[in-house]
PDB file of C-alpha atoms in Angstrom:
ATOM      1  CA  MET A   1       0.075   9.094  43.627  1.00 77.00           C
ATOM      2  CA  VAL A   2       1.222  12.081  41.540  1.00 90.00           C
ATOM      3  CA  THR A   3       4.940  12.941  41.266  1.00 93.00           C
ATOM      4  CA  VAL A   4       5.567  16.630  40.357  1.00 95.00           C
ATOM      5  CA  ILE A   5       9.019  17.283  38.794  1.00 95.00           C
ATOM      6  CA  ASP A   6      10.407  20.761  38.258  1.00 93.00           C
ATOM      7  CA  GLY A   7      12.443  20.540  34.974  1.00 92.00           C
ATOM      8  CA  LYS A   8      14.458  23.714  35.626  1.00 91.00           C
ATOM      9  CA  GLY A   9      18.194  22.936  34.933  1.00 90.00           C
ATOM     10  CA  LEU A  10      17.665  19.121  34.494  1.00 93.00           C
ATOM     11  CA  ILE A  11      19.291  17.204  31.606  1.00 93.00           C
ATOM     12  CA  TYR A  12      16.932  16.313  28.814  1.00 93.00           C
ATOM     13  CA  GLY A  13      17.755  12.636  28.126  1.00 93.00           C
ATOM     14  CA  ARG A  14      18.460  11.672  31.749  1.00 94.00           C
ATOM     15  CA  LEU A  15      15.211  13.213  32.900  1.00 95.00           C
ATOM     16  CA  ALA A  16      13.293  11.442  30.120  1.00 96.00           C
ATOM     17  CA  SER A  17      14.660   8.069  31.073  1.00 96.00           C
ATOM     18  CA  ALA A  18      13.876   8.637  34.781  1.00 95.00           C
ATOM     19  CA  VAL A  19      10.303   9.721  33.861  1.00 96.00           C
ATOM     20  CA  ALA A  20       9.911   6.740  31.556  1.00 96.00           C
ATOM     21  CA  ASP A  21      10.819   4.363  34.370  1.00 95.00           C
ATOM     22  CA  MET A  22       8.311   6.176  36.744  1.00 95.00           C
ATOM     23  CA  ILE A  23       5.378   5.976  34.380  1.00 96.00           C
ATOM     24  CA  LEU A  24       6.105   2.360  33.468  1.00 96.00           C
ATOM     25  CA  ASN A  25       6.026   1.542  37.199  1.00 95.00           C
ATOM     26  CA  GLY A  26       2.479   2.993  37.373  1.00 93.00           C
ATOM     27  CA  GLU A  27       3.109   6.505  38.774  1.00 94.00           C
ATOM     28  CA  GLU A  28       1.476   9.580  37.443  1.00 96.00           C
ATOM     29  CA  VAL A  29       4.140  12.184  36.534  1.00 96.00           C
ATOM     30  CA  VAL A  30       3.767  15.888  36.008  1.00 96.00           C
ATOM     31  CA  VAL A  31       6.688  17.804  34.595  1.00 96.00           C
ATOM     32  CA  LEU A  32       6.760  21.581  35.004  1.00 95.00           C
ATOM     33  CA  ASN A  33       8.920  24.237  33.319  1.00 93.00           C
ATOM     34  CA  ALA A  34       9.689  22.149  30.230  1.00 93.00           C
ATOM     35  CA  GLU A  35      11.179  25.192  28.478  1.00 94.00           C
ATOM     36  CA  GLN A  36      13.991  25.231  31.098  1.00 93.00           C
ATOM     37  CA  ILE A  37      15.154  21.638  30.615  1.00 94.00           C
ATOM     38  CA  ILE A  38      18.707  21.676  29.113  1.00 94.00           C
ATOM     39  CA  VAL A  39      20.146  19.727  26.209  1.00 94.00           C
ATOM     40  CA  THR A  40      23.941  19.417  26.417  1.00 92.00           C
ATOM     41  CA  GLY A  41      26.108  19.853  23.353  1.00 92.00           C
ATOM     42  CA  GLU A  42      27.367  22.451  20.926  1.00 93.00           C
ATOM     43  CA  ARG A  43      24.594  25.017  20.194  1.00 94.00           C
ATOM     44  CA  ALA A  44      24.812  24.774  16.415  1.00 95.00           C
ATOM     45  CA  GLU A  45      24.942  20.977  16.409  1.00 96.00           C
ATOM     46  CA  VAL A  46      21.895  20.674  18.739  1.00 94.00           C
ATOM     47  CA  PHE A  47      19.844  23.156  16.613  1.00 95.00           C
ATOM     48  CA  ALA A  48      20.877  21.290  13.391  1.00 95.00           C
ATOM     49  CA  ASP A  49      19.781  17.952  14.907  1.00 94.00           C
ATOM     50  CA  PHE A  50      16.378  19.185  15.947  1.00 92.00           C
ATOM     51  CA  LYS A  51      15.898  21.075  12.684  1.00 92.00           C
ATOM     52  CA  HIS A  52      16.615  17.967  10.687  1.00 92.00           C
ATOM     53  CA  LYS A  53      14.035  16.018  12.706  1.00 90.00           C
ATOM     54  CA  VAL A  54      11.437  18.653  11.885  1.00 89.00           C
ATOM     55  CA  ASP A  55      12.283  18.793   8.255  1.00 88.00           C
ATOM     56  CA  VAL A  56      12.078  15.097   7.638  1.00 86.00           C
ATOM     57  CA  GLY A  57       8.300  15.118   7.668  1.00 78.00           C
ATOM     58  CA  GLU A  58       6.541  16.888   4.816  1.00 72.00           C
ATOM     59  CA  VAL A  59       3.771  18.919   6.353  1.00 67.00           C
ATOM     60  CA  THR A  60       2.412  20.263   3.062  1.00 73.00           C
ATOM     61  CA  LYS A  61       1.836  16.735   1.745  1.00 73.00           C
ATOM     62  CA  ARG A  62       0.470  15.433   4.991  1.00 76.00           C
ATOM     63  CA  LYS A  63       3.097  12.769   5.312  1.00 77.00           C
ATOM     64  CA  GLY A  64       4.967  12.012   8.484  1.00 79.00           C
ATOM     65  CA  PRO A  65       6.816  11.783  10.693  1.00 85.00           C
ATOM     66  CA  PHE A  66       5.432  14.856  12.337  1.00 84.00           C
ATOM     67  CA  TYR A  67       7.905  16.198  14.856  1.00 87.00           C
ATOM     68  CA  PRO A  68       6.770  18.775  17.491  1.00 90.00           C
ATOM     69  CA  ARG A  69       8.117  22.275  17.854  1.00 91.00           C
ATOM     70  CA  ARG A  70       6.829  23.162  21.307  1.00 93.00           C
ATOM     71  CA  SER A  71       9.127  22.469  24.268  1.00 93.00           C
ATOM     72  CA  ASP A  72       6.569  20.446  26.265  1.00 94.00           C
ATOM     73  CA  LEU A  73       5.771  18.276  23.257  1.00 94.00           C
ATOM     74  CA  LEU A  74       9.453  17.806  22.478  1.00 94.00           C
ATOM     75  CA  PHE A  75       9.954  16.305  25.886  1.00 96.00           C
ATOM     76  CA  LYS A  76       6.843  14.155  25.621  1.00 96.00           C
ATOM     77  CA  ARG A  77       8.202  12.846  22.253  1.00 94.00           C
ATOM     78  CA  CYS A  78      11.511  11.986  23.854  1.00 95.00           C
ATOM     79  CA  VAL A  79       9.751   9.998  26.631  1.00 96.00           C
ATOM     80  CA  ARG A  80       7.474   8.306  24.115  1.00 95.00           C
ATOM     81  CA  GLY A  81      10.600   6.843  22.363  1.00 94.00           C
ATOM     82  CA  MET A  82      11.624   5.203  25.669  1.00 96.00           C
ATOM     83  CA  ILE A  83       8.458   3.249  26.342  1.00 95.00           C
ATOM     84  CA  PRO A  84       6.768   0.403  24.378  1.00 95.00           C
ATOM     85  CA  ARG A  85       3.969   2.590  23.091  1.00 89.00           C
ATOM     86  CA  TYR A  86       2.392  -0.023  20.853  1.00 94.00           C
ATOM     87  CA  THR A  87       1.491  -2.243  23.727  1.00 95.00           C
ATOM     88  CA  THR A  88      -1.357  -1.676  26.156  1.00 96.00           C
ATOM     89  CA  THR A  89       1.032  -1.136  29.036  1.00 94.00           C
ATOM     90  CA  GLY A  90       2.961   1.483  27.063  1.00 95.00           C
ATOM     91  CA  ARG A  91      -0.215   3.335  26.043  1.00 95.00           C
ATOM     92  CA  GLU A  92      -1.502   3.343  29.606  1.00 96.00           C
ATOM     93  CA  ALA A  93       1.883   4.554  30.869  1.00 95.00           C
ATOM     94  CA  TYR A  94       2.025   7.372  28.318  1.00 96.00           C
ATOM     95  CA  ARG A  95      -1.327   8.614  29.456  1.00 96.00           C
ATOM     96  CA  GLN A  96       0.184   9.048  32.941  1.00 95.00           C
ATOM     97  CA  LEU A  97       2.587  11.750  31.752  1.00 96.00           C
ATOM     98  CA  HIS A  98       1.656  15.412  31.770  1.00 96.00           C
ATOM     99  CA  VAL A  99       4.123  18.120  30.720  1.00 96.00           C
ATOM    100  CA  PHE A 100       3.618  21.891  31.029  1.00 94.00           C
ATOM    101  CA  VAL A 101       5.439  25.000  29.803  1.00 93.00           C
ATOM    102  CA  GLY A 102       5.736  27.054  33.001  1.00 89.00           C
ATOM    103  CA  ALA A 103       3.914  26.094  36.212  1.00 91.00           C
ATOM    104  CA  PRO A 104       0.109  26.102  36.406  1.00 92.00           C
ATOM    105  CA  LYS A 105      -1.449  27.546  39.498  1.00 92.00           C
ATOM    106  CA  GLN A 106      -2.664  24.162  40.771  1.00 92.00           C
ATOM    107  CA  PHE A 107       0.976  22.934  41.084  1.00 91.00           C
ATOM    108  CA  GLU A 108       2.469  26.095  42.665  1.00 86.00           C
ATOM    109  CA  ASN A 109       2.302  24.857  46.250  1.00 89.00           C
ATOM    110  CA  CYS A 110       3.094  21.164  45.605  1.00 90.00           C
ATOM    111  CA  GLU A 111       6.341  19.546  46.674  1.00 91.00           C
ATOM    112  CA  LYS A 112       8.523  19.259  43.610  1.00 91.00           C
ATOM    113  CA  ALA A 113      10.976  16.423  43.070  1.00 90.00           C
ATOM    114  CA  LYS A 114      14.183  16.349  41.114  1.00 89.00           C
ATOM    115  CA  PRO A 115      15.538  12.925  40.075  1.00 90.00           C
ATOM    116  CA  GLU A 116      19.077  12.553  41.133  1.00 87.00           C
ATOM    117  CA  VAL A 117      20.256  11.081  37.817  1.00 87.00           C
ATOM    118  CA  ALA A 118      19.038  14.206  35.911  1.00 87.00           C
ATOM    119  CA  ILE A 119      20.798  16.607  38.131  1.00 87.00           C
ATOM    120  CA  LYS A 120      24.208  17.537  36.844  1.00 76.00           C
ATOM    121  CA  ALA A 121      26.013  20.817  36.957  1.00 70.00           C
ATOM    122  CA  PRO A 122      26.732  21.427  33.297  1.00 71.00           C
ATOM    123  CA  ARG A 123      30.374  22.199  32.835  1.00 79.00           C
ATOM    124  CA  CYS A 124      29.972  21.913  29.066  1.00 84.00           C
ATOM    125  CA  LYS A 125      27.903  23.880  26.562  1.00 90.00           C
ATOM    126  CA  TYR A 126      24.175  23.502  26.596  1.00 91.00           C
ATOM    127  CA  VAL A 127      20.963  24.869  25.133  1.00 93.00           C
ATOM    128  CA  SER A 128      17.500  25.017  26.796  1.00 93.00           C
ATOM    129  CA  LEU A 129      14.397  23.441  25.267  1.00 93.00           C
ATOM    130  CA  GLY A 130      12.782  26.900  25.147  1.00 92.00           C
ATOM    131  CA  GLU A 131      15.593  28.131  22.867  1.00 93.00           C
ATOM    132  CA  ILE A 132      15.297  25.112  20.664  1.00 94.00           C
ATOM    133  CA  SER A 133      11.522  25.533  20.261  1.00 92.00           C
ATOM    134  CA  GLU A 134      11.953  29.254  19.501  1.00 92.00           C
ATOM    135  CA  TYR A 135      14.498  28.311  16.907  1.00 93.00           C
ATOM    136  CA  LEU A 136      12.113  25.776  15.384  1.00 91.00           C
ATOM    137  CA  GLY A 137       9.441  28.412  15.037  1.00 88.00           C
ATOM    138  CA  SER A 138       7.126  27.670  17.959  1.00 85.00           C
ATOM    139  CA  LYS A 139       5.043  30.552  19.170  1.00 82.00           C
ATOM    140  CA  VAL A 140       4.879  28.922  22.643  1.00 75.00           C
ATOM    141  CA  ARG A 141       8.263  28.811  24.291  1.00 65.00           C
TER     142      ARG A 141
END
């Protein structure tokens, strides 16, 4: 069974925890529109936090940690931190997650779900993952 989730307007961490639970329970999850997932917080602080994570790894010396810049990979990295990825169950669960920027044609007519925990009308300041990846220097939003 494949669960298709439209990430437009959903909260980053809440969606990641819901998706982590789904894939650990054996479901295959596809997340669309990763660039429109929102991260709550002050714009400058969110940018500084993600920029620090990217700057920790030295790319020129080939030493890690390597932190992604694309919005779909940023979301996958967040989910990866919520599962036991060094065990066989965690590795198998991580393979059940597929994240896309935009919506591929094969998923246009599918029924899209939105986890209730991730839906929240943001009354506070927020930034989208697309803006963050653009700030980090990604060519793919």
